[in-house]
Coordinates of C-alpha atoms in Angstrom, one line a residue:
M1414 CA -13.8 -45.9 -15.8
K1415 CA -12.7 -45.1 -19.2
P1416 CA -12.7 -41.0 -19.4
L1417 CA -15.2 -40.6 -22.3
K1418 CA -17.7 -42.8 -20.0
R1419 CA -17.4 -39.9 -17.2
L1420 CA -18.3 -38.2 -19.1
A1421 CA -21.9 -39.5 -19.7
C1422 CA -23.0 -40.4 -16.3
M1423 CA -21.5 -37.6 -14.0
L1424 CA -25.2 -35.8 -14.4
V1425 CA -27.2 -39.1 -13.2
A1426 CA -24.1 -39.5 -10.1
G1427 CA -25.9 -36.0 -9.0
L1428 CA -23.8 -33.7 -9.9
M1429 CA -26.8 -32.2 -11.8
T1430 CA -30.2 -30.8 -10.6
V1431 CA -31.7 -28.6 -13.1
P1432 CA -34.4 -31.1 -14.4
L1433 CA -33.4 -30.0 -17.8
L1434 CA -36.3 -32.5 -19.4
T1435 CA -38.5 -33.4 -16.9
G1436 CA -41.1 -32.6 -15.9
C1437 CA -41.3 -32.9 -12.0
A1438 CA -44.5 -30.8 -10.8
P1439 CA -46.8 -33.5 -8.8
E1440 CA -50.0 -31.9 -10.7
E1441 CA -49.1 -30.5 -13.7
P1442 CA -50.6 -32.0 -16.7
Q1443 CA -47.9 -33.4 -18.3
G1444 CA -47.7 -34.5 -22.2
N1445 CA -45.4 -36.5 -25.0
L1446 CA -43.3 -34.2 -26.4
Y1447 CA -44.6 -36.1 -30.5
D1448 CA -47.9 -35.5 -29.6
I1449 CA -47.5 -31.7 -28.6
L1450 CA -45.7 -31.3 -31.8
K1451 CA -48.5 -32.4 -33.4
V1452 CA -51.0 -29.9 -32.0
E1453 CA -48.3 -27.4 -32.4
Q1454 CA -47.2 -27.1 -35.1
S1455 CA -48.2 -27.7 -39.2
P1456 CA -47.9 -31.9 -40.4
A1457 CA -44.4 -30.8 -41.7
V1458 CA -43.6 -32.3 -37.9
S1459 CA -39.8 -33.9 -39.7
E1460 CA -38.8 -29.8 -39.4
G1461 CA -39.4 -30.4 -35.5
V1462 CA -39.6 -28.0 -32.4
S1463 CA -37.6 -25.2 -35.1
Q1464 CA -40.6 -24.1 -36.4
Q1465 CA -42.0 -23.2 -32.9
S1466 CA -41.8 -19.7 -31.6
P1467 CA -39.6 -19.8 -28.1
V1468 CA -42.4 -19.6 -26.4
E1469 CA -44.2 -22.7 -27.7
Q1470 CA -40.4 -24.3 -27.6
S1471 CA -40.7 -23.6 -23.5
S1472 CA -43.6 -24.5 -23.1
A1473 CA -42.6 -27.6 -25.7
V1474 CA -40.0 -29.0 -23.5
S1475 CA -41.2 -28.4 -20.2
Q1476 CA -43.2 -31.4 -20.1
I1477 CA -41.2 -34.1 -21.8
S1478 CA -39.1 -36.4 -19.6
T1479 CA -37.5 -38.6 -22.5
V1480 CA -37.7 -39.5 -26.4
E1481 CA -40.1 -41.9 -25.8
Q1482 CA -41.8 -40.4 -22.9
P1483 CA -44.9 -42.8 -20.9
S1484 CA -44.9 -40.8 -17.9
T1485 CA -40.8 -37.4 -15.4
V1486 CA -34.1 -33.4 -16.8
S1487 CA -31.7 -31.9 -13.7
Q1488 CA -30.6 -31.7 -13.6
I1489 CA -30.9 -31.8 -17.2
S1490 CA -29.0 -33.5 -13.4
T1491 CA -29.0 -32.9 -13.5
V1492 CA -31.0 -33.9 -16.3
E1493 CA -32.7 -36.9 -16.3
Q1494 CA -35.7 -39.6 -17.0
S1495 CA -37.7 -41.9 -18.6
S1496 CA -41.4 -40.2 -17.9
A1497 CA -43.2 -36.8 -17.8
V1498 CA -44.6 -37.1 -14.1
S1499 CA -48.2 -37.3 -13.3
Q1500 CA -48.4 -38.1 -9.9
I1501 CA -46.1 -38.1 -7.7
S1502 CA -48.2 -39.8 -5.0
T1503 CA -44.8 -42.4 -4.3
V1504 CA -42.5 -40.0 -3.1
E1505 CA -44.8 -37.9 -1.0
Q1506 CA -44.0 -40.6 2.1
S1507 CA -43.8 -38.9 5.4
S1508 CA -44.2 -41.5 7.1
A1509 CA -41.0 -44.0 8.6
P1510 CA -40.3 -46.2 6.1
S1511 CA -40.1 -50.3 6.6
A1512 CA -37.0 -52.3 6.5
S1513 CA -34.4 -50.8 4.4
T1514 CA -32.0 -52.8 2.0
V1515 CA -29.9 -49.7 1.2
T1516 CA -26.6 -48.2 3.3
P1517 CA -26.0 -44.8 1.2
A1518 CA -23.7 -42.8 2.8
M1519 CA -23.7 -40.1 5.1
W1520 CA -21.6 -38.4 7.8
R1521 CA -22.0 -36.5 10.8
V1522 CA -20.2 -32.8 10.2
N1523 CA -18.9 -31.4 14.0
D1524 CA -17.2 -27.7 14.8
N1525 CA -15.3 -27.1 18.1
Q1526 CA -18.1 -25.7 19.8
G1527 CA -21.4 -28.6 19.6
H1528 CA -23.0 -27.6 16.0
Y1529 CA -23.7 -30.3 13.2
C1530 CA -24.9 -30.9 10.3
Y1531 CA -25.3 -34.6 8.0
M1532 CA -24.2 -34.9 4.5
F1533 CA -26.6 -37.2 2.0
G1534 CA -25.3 -38.0 -0.8
T1535 CA -28.2 -38.5 -3.8
I1536 CA -29.1 -39.9 -6.7
H1537 CA -30.9 -38.5 -9.5
A1538 CA -32.8 -41.9 -10.7
A1539 CA -34.3 -44.7 -8.4
D1540 CA -36.3 -47.3 -7.5
D1541 CA -38.7 -48.4 -5.3
E1542 CA -35.2 -49.5 -2.5
A1543 CA -34.4 -45.8 -2.1
L1544 CA -38.4 -45.0 -1.2
N1545 CA -37.2 -46.6 1.8
L1546 CA -33.8 -45.5 3.5
P1547 CA -32.7 -47.2 6.6
D1548 CA -32.9 -45.8 10.2
Y1549 CA -29.8 -43.2 10.3
F1550 CA -31.1 -41.2 7.8
E1551 CA -34.7 -41.5 9.2
N1552 CA -32.8 -40.4 13.0
A1553 CA -31.0 -37.4 10.7
Y1554 CA -34.4 -36.4 9.0
A1555 CA -36.2 -36.2 12.3
D1556 CA -33.2 -34.1 14.0
S1557 CA -32.5 -31.5 11.9
E1558 CA -34.5 -28.5 11.6
A1559 CA -34.4 -27.9 7.5
I1560 CA -33.3 -29.8 4.5
A1561 CA -30.8 -28.1 2.0
V1562 CA -30.5 -29.3 -1.5
E1563 CA -28.4 -28.6 -4.6
I1564 CA -32.3 -26.8 -6.0
D1565 CA -35.8 -27.3 -4.9
I1566 CA -36.4 -28.6 -7.9
S1567 CA -40.4 -28.9 -7.6
T1568 CA -40.3 -25.6 -7.4
V1569 CA -38.4 -25.1 -10.4
M1570 CA -41.0 -26.7 -12.8
N1571 CA -44.0 -25.1 -11.7
D1572 CA -43.0 -22.0 -12.4
P1573 CA -43.0 -20.7 -15.9
A1574 CA -40.7 -18.2 -15.4
Q1575 CA -38.0 -19.7 -14.3
M1576 CA -38.5 -22.5 -17.1
S1577 CA -38.5 -20.4 -19.3
D1578 CA -35.6 -18.7 -18.3
M1579 CA -33.6 -22.6 -17.9
M1580 CA -35.0 -23.3 -21.8
K1581 CA -33.0 -20.6 -23.3
Y1582 CA -30.1 -22.4 -22.4
L1583 CA -31.0 -25.9 -23.8
M1584 CA -31.8 -24.1 -26.9
Y1585 CA -29.9 -22.5 -30.0
S1586 CA -31.5 -18.5 -30.6
D1587 CA -29.2 -17.8 -32.9
G1588 CA -30.4 -19.9 -36.7
T1589 CA -28.2 -22.4 -35.5
T1590 CA -28.7 -26.5 -34.7
I1591 CA -27.8 -28.9 -33.1
Q1592 CA -26.1 -30.3 -36.4
D1593 CA -23.8 -27.0 -36.8
H1594 CA -22.3 -27.5 -34.1
I1595 CA -21.1 -31.5 -33.5
S1596 CA -20.1 -33.9 -36.3
A1597 CA -22.4 -35.2 -39.2
E1598 CA -21.3 -38.9 -37.9
V1599 CA -22.4 -38.0 -34.1
Y1600 CA -25.6 -36.9 -34.7
N1601 CA -26.5 -39.7 -37.1
G1602 CA -25.5 -41.8 -34.1
V1603 CA -27.4 -40.9 -31.6
T1604 CA -30.4 -40.1 -33.7
T1605 CA -30.4 -43.7 -34.8
V1606 CA -29.4 -45.0 -31.2
M1607 CA -33.2 -42.4 -30.6
K1608 CA -35.1 -44.5 -33.3
N1609 CA -34.0 -47.8 -32.3
N1610 CA -34.7 -47.1 -28.5
S1611 CA -37.9 -45.3 -29.1
T1612 CA -41.4 -45.0 -30.2
T1613 CA -42.0 -41.5 -31.0
Y1614 CA -38.8 -39.8 -32.3
V1615 CA -39.5 -38.5 -35.4
D1616 CA -36.4 -36.7 -37.4
H1617 CA -34.8 -33.3 -36.8
M1618 CA -37.3 -32.9 -33.8
Y1619 CA -34.8 -32.3 -31.4
D1620 CA -32.5 -29.9 -33.8
S1621 CA -32.8 -26.5 -32.0
L1622 CA -32.1 -28.3 -28.2
T1623 CA -28.2 -28.0 -27.6
P1624 CA -26.1 -31.1 -27.0
M1625 CA -26.7 -30.9 -22.8
A1626 CA -30.3 -31.0 -23.6
W1627 CA -29.7 -34.0 -25.6
S1628 CA -27.7 -35.4 -23.6
S1629 CA -30.4 -35.3 -21.3
L1630 CA -32.9 -37.2 -23.7
M1631 CA -30.8 -39.7 -23.7
D1632 CA -29.8 -40.0 -19.8
G1633 CA -33.7 -40.8 -19.7
L1634 CA -33.4 -43.5 -22.4
V1635 CA -31.0 -45.1 -20.5
Q1636 CA -32.8 -45.0 -17.3
Q1637 CA -35.9 -46.5 -18.9
K1638 CA -33.6 -49.4 -20.3
S1639 CA -32.3 -49.8 -16.7
G1640 CA -35.9 -49.9 -14.9
L1641 CA -34.5 -47.2 -12.9
D1642 CA -36.9 -43.9 -12.6
S1643 CA -36.5 -39.8 -11.9
E1644 CA -39.5 -39.6 -10.2
K1645 CA -37.8 -42.3 -7.6
G1646 CA -34.7 -39.8 -7.3
V1647 CA -34.1 -39.2 -3.9
D1648 CA -33.6 -35.6 -3.8
I1649 CA -37.3 -35.1 -6.0
T1650 CA -38.6 -38.1 -3.0
L1651 CA -36.9 -35.8 -0.6
I1652 CA -37.9 -32.7 -1.6
N1653 CA -41.2 -33.2 -1.6
R1654 CA -41.1 -35.1 1.6
A1655 CA -40.0 -32.7 3.1
K1656 CA -42.3 -29.6 2.2
K1657 CA -45.3 -32.2 3.4
D1658 CA -43.6 -32.4 6.7
G1659 CA -43.5 -28.8 6.8
R1660 CA -39.9 -28.8 6.8
P1661 CA -37.7 -26.3 5.5
V1662 CA -36.4 -26.4 1.7
L1663 CA -32.9 -24.5 1.2
E1664 CA -30.6 -24.6 -2.1
V1665 CA -27.0 -24.6 -1.9
E1666 CA -26.5 -23.7 -5.5
S1667 CA -29.3 -22.1 -7.8
M1668 CA -31.0 -22.5 -11.0
E1669 CA -29.0 -19.8 -12.4
L1670 CA -25.8 -21.0 -11.5
Q1671 CA -26.3 -24.4 -13.2
L1672 CA -27.3 -23.2 -16.2
K1673 CA -24.3 -21.1 -17.4
M1674 CA -22.5 -24.0 -16.6
F1675 CA -24.3 -25.6 -19.5
E1676 CA -23.5 -22.3 -21.4
R1677 CA -19.6 -22.1 -20.9
L1678 CA -19.3 -25.8 -22.3
S1679 CA -17.6 -25.6 -25.5
D1680 CA -18.9 -27.6 -28.4
K1681 CA -15.9 -30.3 -27.9
I1682 CA -17.9 -31.0 -25.2
G1683 CA -21.0 -31.2 -26.0
E1684 CA -19.5 -34.0 -29.0
L1685 CA -18.0 -35.8 -26.6
M1686 CA -20.9 -36.7 -23.8
L1687 CA -23.0 -37.4 -26.9
M1688 CA -20.2 -39.8 -28.2
S1689 CA -21.4 -42.2 -24.9
Y1690 CA -24.7 -42.6 -27.0
A1691 CA -23.5 -42.5 -30.7
T1692 CA -23.8 -46.5 -31.2
Q1693 CA -26.2 -49.3 -30.1
E1694 CA -23.4 -50.4 -28.6
V1695 CA -22.2 -47.8 -26.3
F1696 CA -25.4 -46.8 -25.0
D1697 CA -26.4 -50.1 -24.0
S1698 CA -22.6 -50.1 -21.8
Q1699 CA -24.0 -46.6 -20.2
V1700 CA -27.7 -48.4 -19.3
D1701 CA -25.0 -51.2 -17.6
E1702 CA -22.8 -48.5 -15.9
L1703 CA -26.3 -47.0 -14.5
K1704 CA -27.2 -49.9 -13.3
E1705 CA -23.5 -50.6 -11.5
L1706 CA -24.0 -46.5 -10.3
F1707 CA -27.3 -46.8 -8.1
A1708 CA -25.2 -50.6 -7.5
K1709 CA -22.8 -48.4 -5.1
W1710 CA -25.5 -45.4 -4.4
K1711 CA -27.6 -48.6 -2.6
R1712 CA -24.4 -49.4 -1.2
G1713 CA -22.6 -46.4 -0.2
D1714 CA -19.6 -46.9 -2.2
P1715 CA -18.0 -44.7 -4.2
V1716 CA -20.4 -43.2 -7.1
T1717 CA -17.0 -42.1 -8.6
E1718 CA -13.2 -43.7 -9.8
D1719 CA -10.0 -41.8 -9.1
I1720 CA -8.9 -40.4 -12.3
D1721 CA -7.3 -43.1 -14.2
E1722 CA -4.3 -39.9 -15.1
S1723 CA -2.7 -43.2 -17.4
A1724 CA -6.0 -43.3 -19.6
L1725 CA -6.1 -39.4 -19.6
A1726 CA -2.8 -39.1 -21.7
L1727 CA -4.0 -41.6 -24.1
L1728 CA -6.4 -38.9 -25.5
D1729 CA -5.2 -36.3 -27.7
K1730 CA -4.3 -33.0 -26.5
E1731 CA -8.0 -31.1 -27.3
T1732 CA -10.2 -34.1 -25.6
R1733 CA -8.2 -34.7 -22.4
E1734 CA -8.5 -30.6 -21.8
A1735 CA -11.6 -30.7 -22.7
F1736 CA -12.7 -33.4 -20.0
E1737 CA -10.3 -31.9 -17.5
Y1738 CA -12.2 -28.6 -17.7
Y1739 CA -15.7 -30.6 -18.1
Y1740 CA -15.1 -32.3 -14.9
E1741 CA -13.5 -29.5 -13.1
E1742 CA -16.5 -26.9 -13.7
M1743 CA -19.1 -30.3 -12.4
L1744 CA -16.8 -30.8 -9.2
G1745 CA -14.2 -28.5 -8.9
K1746 CA -15.5 -25.2 -8.6
R1747 CA -18.8 -26.2 -7.3
N1748 CA -17.3 -28.5 -4.3
P1749 CA -16.1 -25.2 -2.5
G1750 CA -18.8 -23.7 -3.0
M1751 CA -21.7 -26.8 -1.6
A1752 CA -18.7 -26.2 1.5
D1753 CA -19.3 -22.8 2.0
K1754 CA -22.7 -23.3 2.5
V1755 CA -22.4 -26.2 5.2
E1756 CA -19.9 -24.1 7.4
S1757 CA -23.0 -21.3 7.3
Y1758 CA -24.8 -23.3 8.2
L1759 CA -22.5 -24.2 11.2
K1760 CA -22.1 -21.2 12.4
E1761 CA -25.4 -20.2 12.1
G1762 CA -26.2 -22.9 14.7
K1763 CA -28.7 -24.6 12.5
K1764 CA -29.1 -28.5 12.2
V1765 CA -29.6 -29.6 8.5
L1766 CA -29.8 -32.0 6.7
V1767 CA -27.7 -31.5 3.6
M1768 CA -29.1 -33.4 0.3
V1769 CA -26.3 -33.4 -2.9
G1770 CA -25.2 -36.0 -5.5
A1771 CA -23.4 -38.3 -4.0
A1772 CA -20.5 -37.3 -6.5
H1773 CA -19.7 -34.9 -4.8
F1774 CA -18.4 -36.0 -1.4
Y1775 CA -15.2 -37.8 -2.9
D1776 CA -11.9 -36.8 -4.6
K1777 CA -10.2 -35.3 -3.1
N1778 CA -11.9 -31.9 -3.2
G1779 CA -15.0 -33.5 -2.5
L1780 CA -17.2 -32.5 0.7
V1781 CA -15.9 -34.7 3.0
N1782 CA -11.8 -33.6 2.8
L1783 CA -12.7 -30.0 2.2
M1784 CA -15.0 -29.8 5.0
R1785 CA -11.6 -32.1 7.1
Q1786 CA -9.5 -29.1 5.8
R1787 CA -11.5 -26.4 7.3
G1788 CA -10.6 -27.9 10.5
Y1789 CA -14.5 -29.7 10.8
T1790 CA -15.3 -33.3 12.6
V1791 CA -16.6 -35.4 9.8
T1792 CA -18.0 -38.6 10.9
R1793 CA -19.3 -41.2 8.6
I1794 CA -22.7 -42.6 9.9
S1795 CA -23.5 -45.1 7.5
P1796 CA -22.0 -48.4 7.2
A1797 CA -18.1 -48.1 5.6
A1798 CA -17.3 -47.5 2.0
R1799 CA -15.4 -50.6 0.3
N1800 CA -11.9 -49.3 -1.3
D1801 CA -12.9 -45.9 -0.4
T1802 CA -9.3 -44.4 -1.9
Q1803 CA -10.7 -40.6 -2.3
V1804 CA -12.2 -39.4 1.6
I1805 CA -9.3 -38.6 3.8
G1806 CA -9.2 -41.2 6.6
A1807 CA -11.6 -43.1 5.3
D1808 CA -13.7 -45.4 8.1

């Protein structure tokens, strides 16, 4: 995968959970941003979100999913979705699913005192196939006393205070707009793609949002075009199922941790992310990439690839450093913290099913390798992956 494409697909691969612009609350009324703006603003809707107060902006944006929302963003992670959730009845399944057609990656982690946990890779956008998980997952779920996810996004989306805090990181508060932070070429390209692929986009309606928020909106359009749906994302599906079953839902990260990462991202990184949506051709390629990503998740194959150092070498110094910084923020700094959480569950003797974005398990600093480096036995309990060169002793 080329470096710039990695920037665009990392979020949906499961790297971010914060549902940037997505409604994940199963019982909260949702609306179309265009309709909201018509009510909240004067007829000069072309002035967009920038005319609203921060409170009105937070309320409006929390109800959108993508630029073309008939009905659920991470995360951001996330970051992510084609429609605002009206009801998530399909994901609140507590009964064992029928014959599964997917074999996503899953591991068991043992210490030398008889304690163990499970690790399972999730993906933030899926289809009906992901609602029927295989027996090895069902057995691990039944055997566990709690699940652990990156962030309990169902709680975040039902908490106005957390939503307001989240929007502070996704909107400019210094009087600038996105046009002050990215090039006119990229801005014009992305807005053109929005217009071509959405029936609701109005000029300048998102100008007060940051590039990360724009990337989330575009991810939602990509999901819609690919036929995948964040309402059926594995993380929100299993969070709702666990709560219905009375199972504790733990968090291995916090919303603040993820949001502060957005704050640290430079304008250069934001522009690079949006370049992956700046023409119809690259937008269409993202649709194809997402379909392939989901196919890999279903097979249990690595959802990331080894970094192509030769491709990185072809980039100019500023672009290469921006990519490397982004990759370190998204994976390098977070994976050790996640490993700490798994280790703490083991030391406490808790049988926890740890479910985080699938991309966190691969690469030399992925969770599988990190836990093995710390002296734990990590055994894959799902079918073996194909050509898995990223995990030490891959089986």
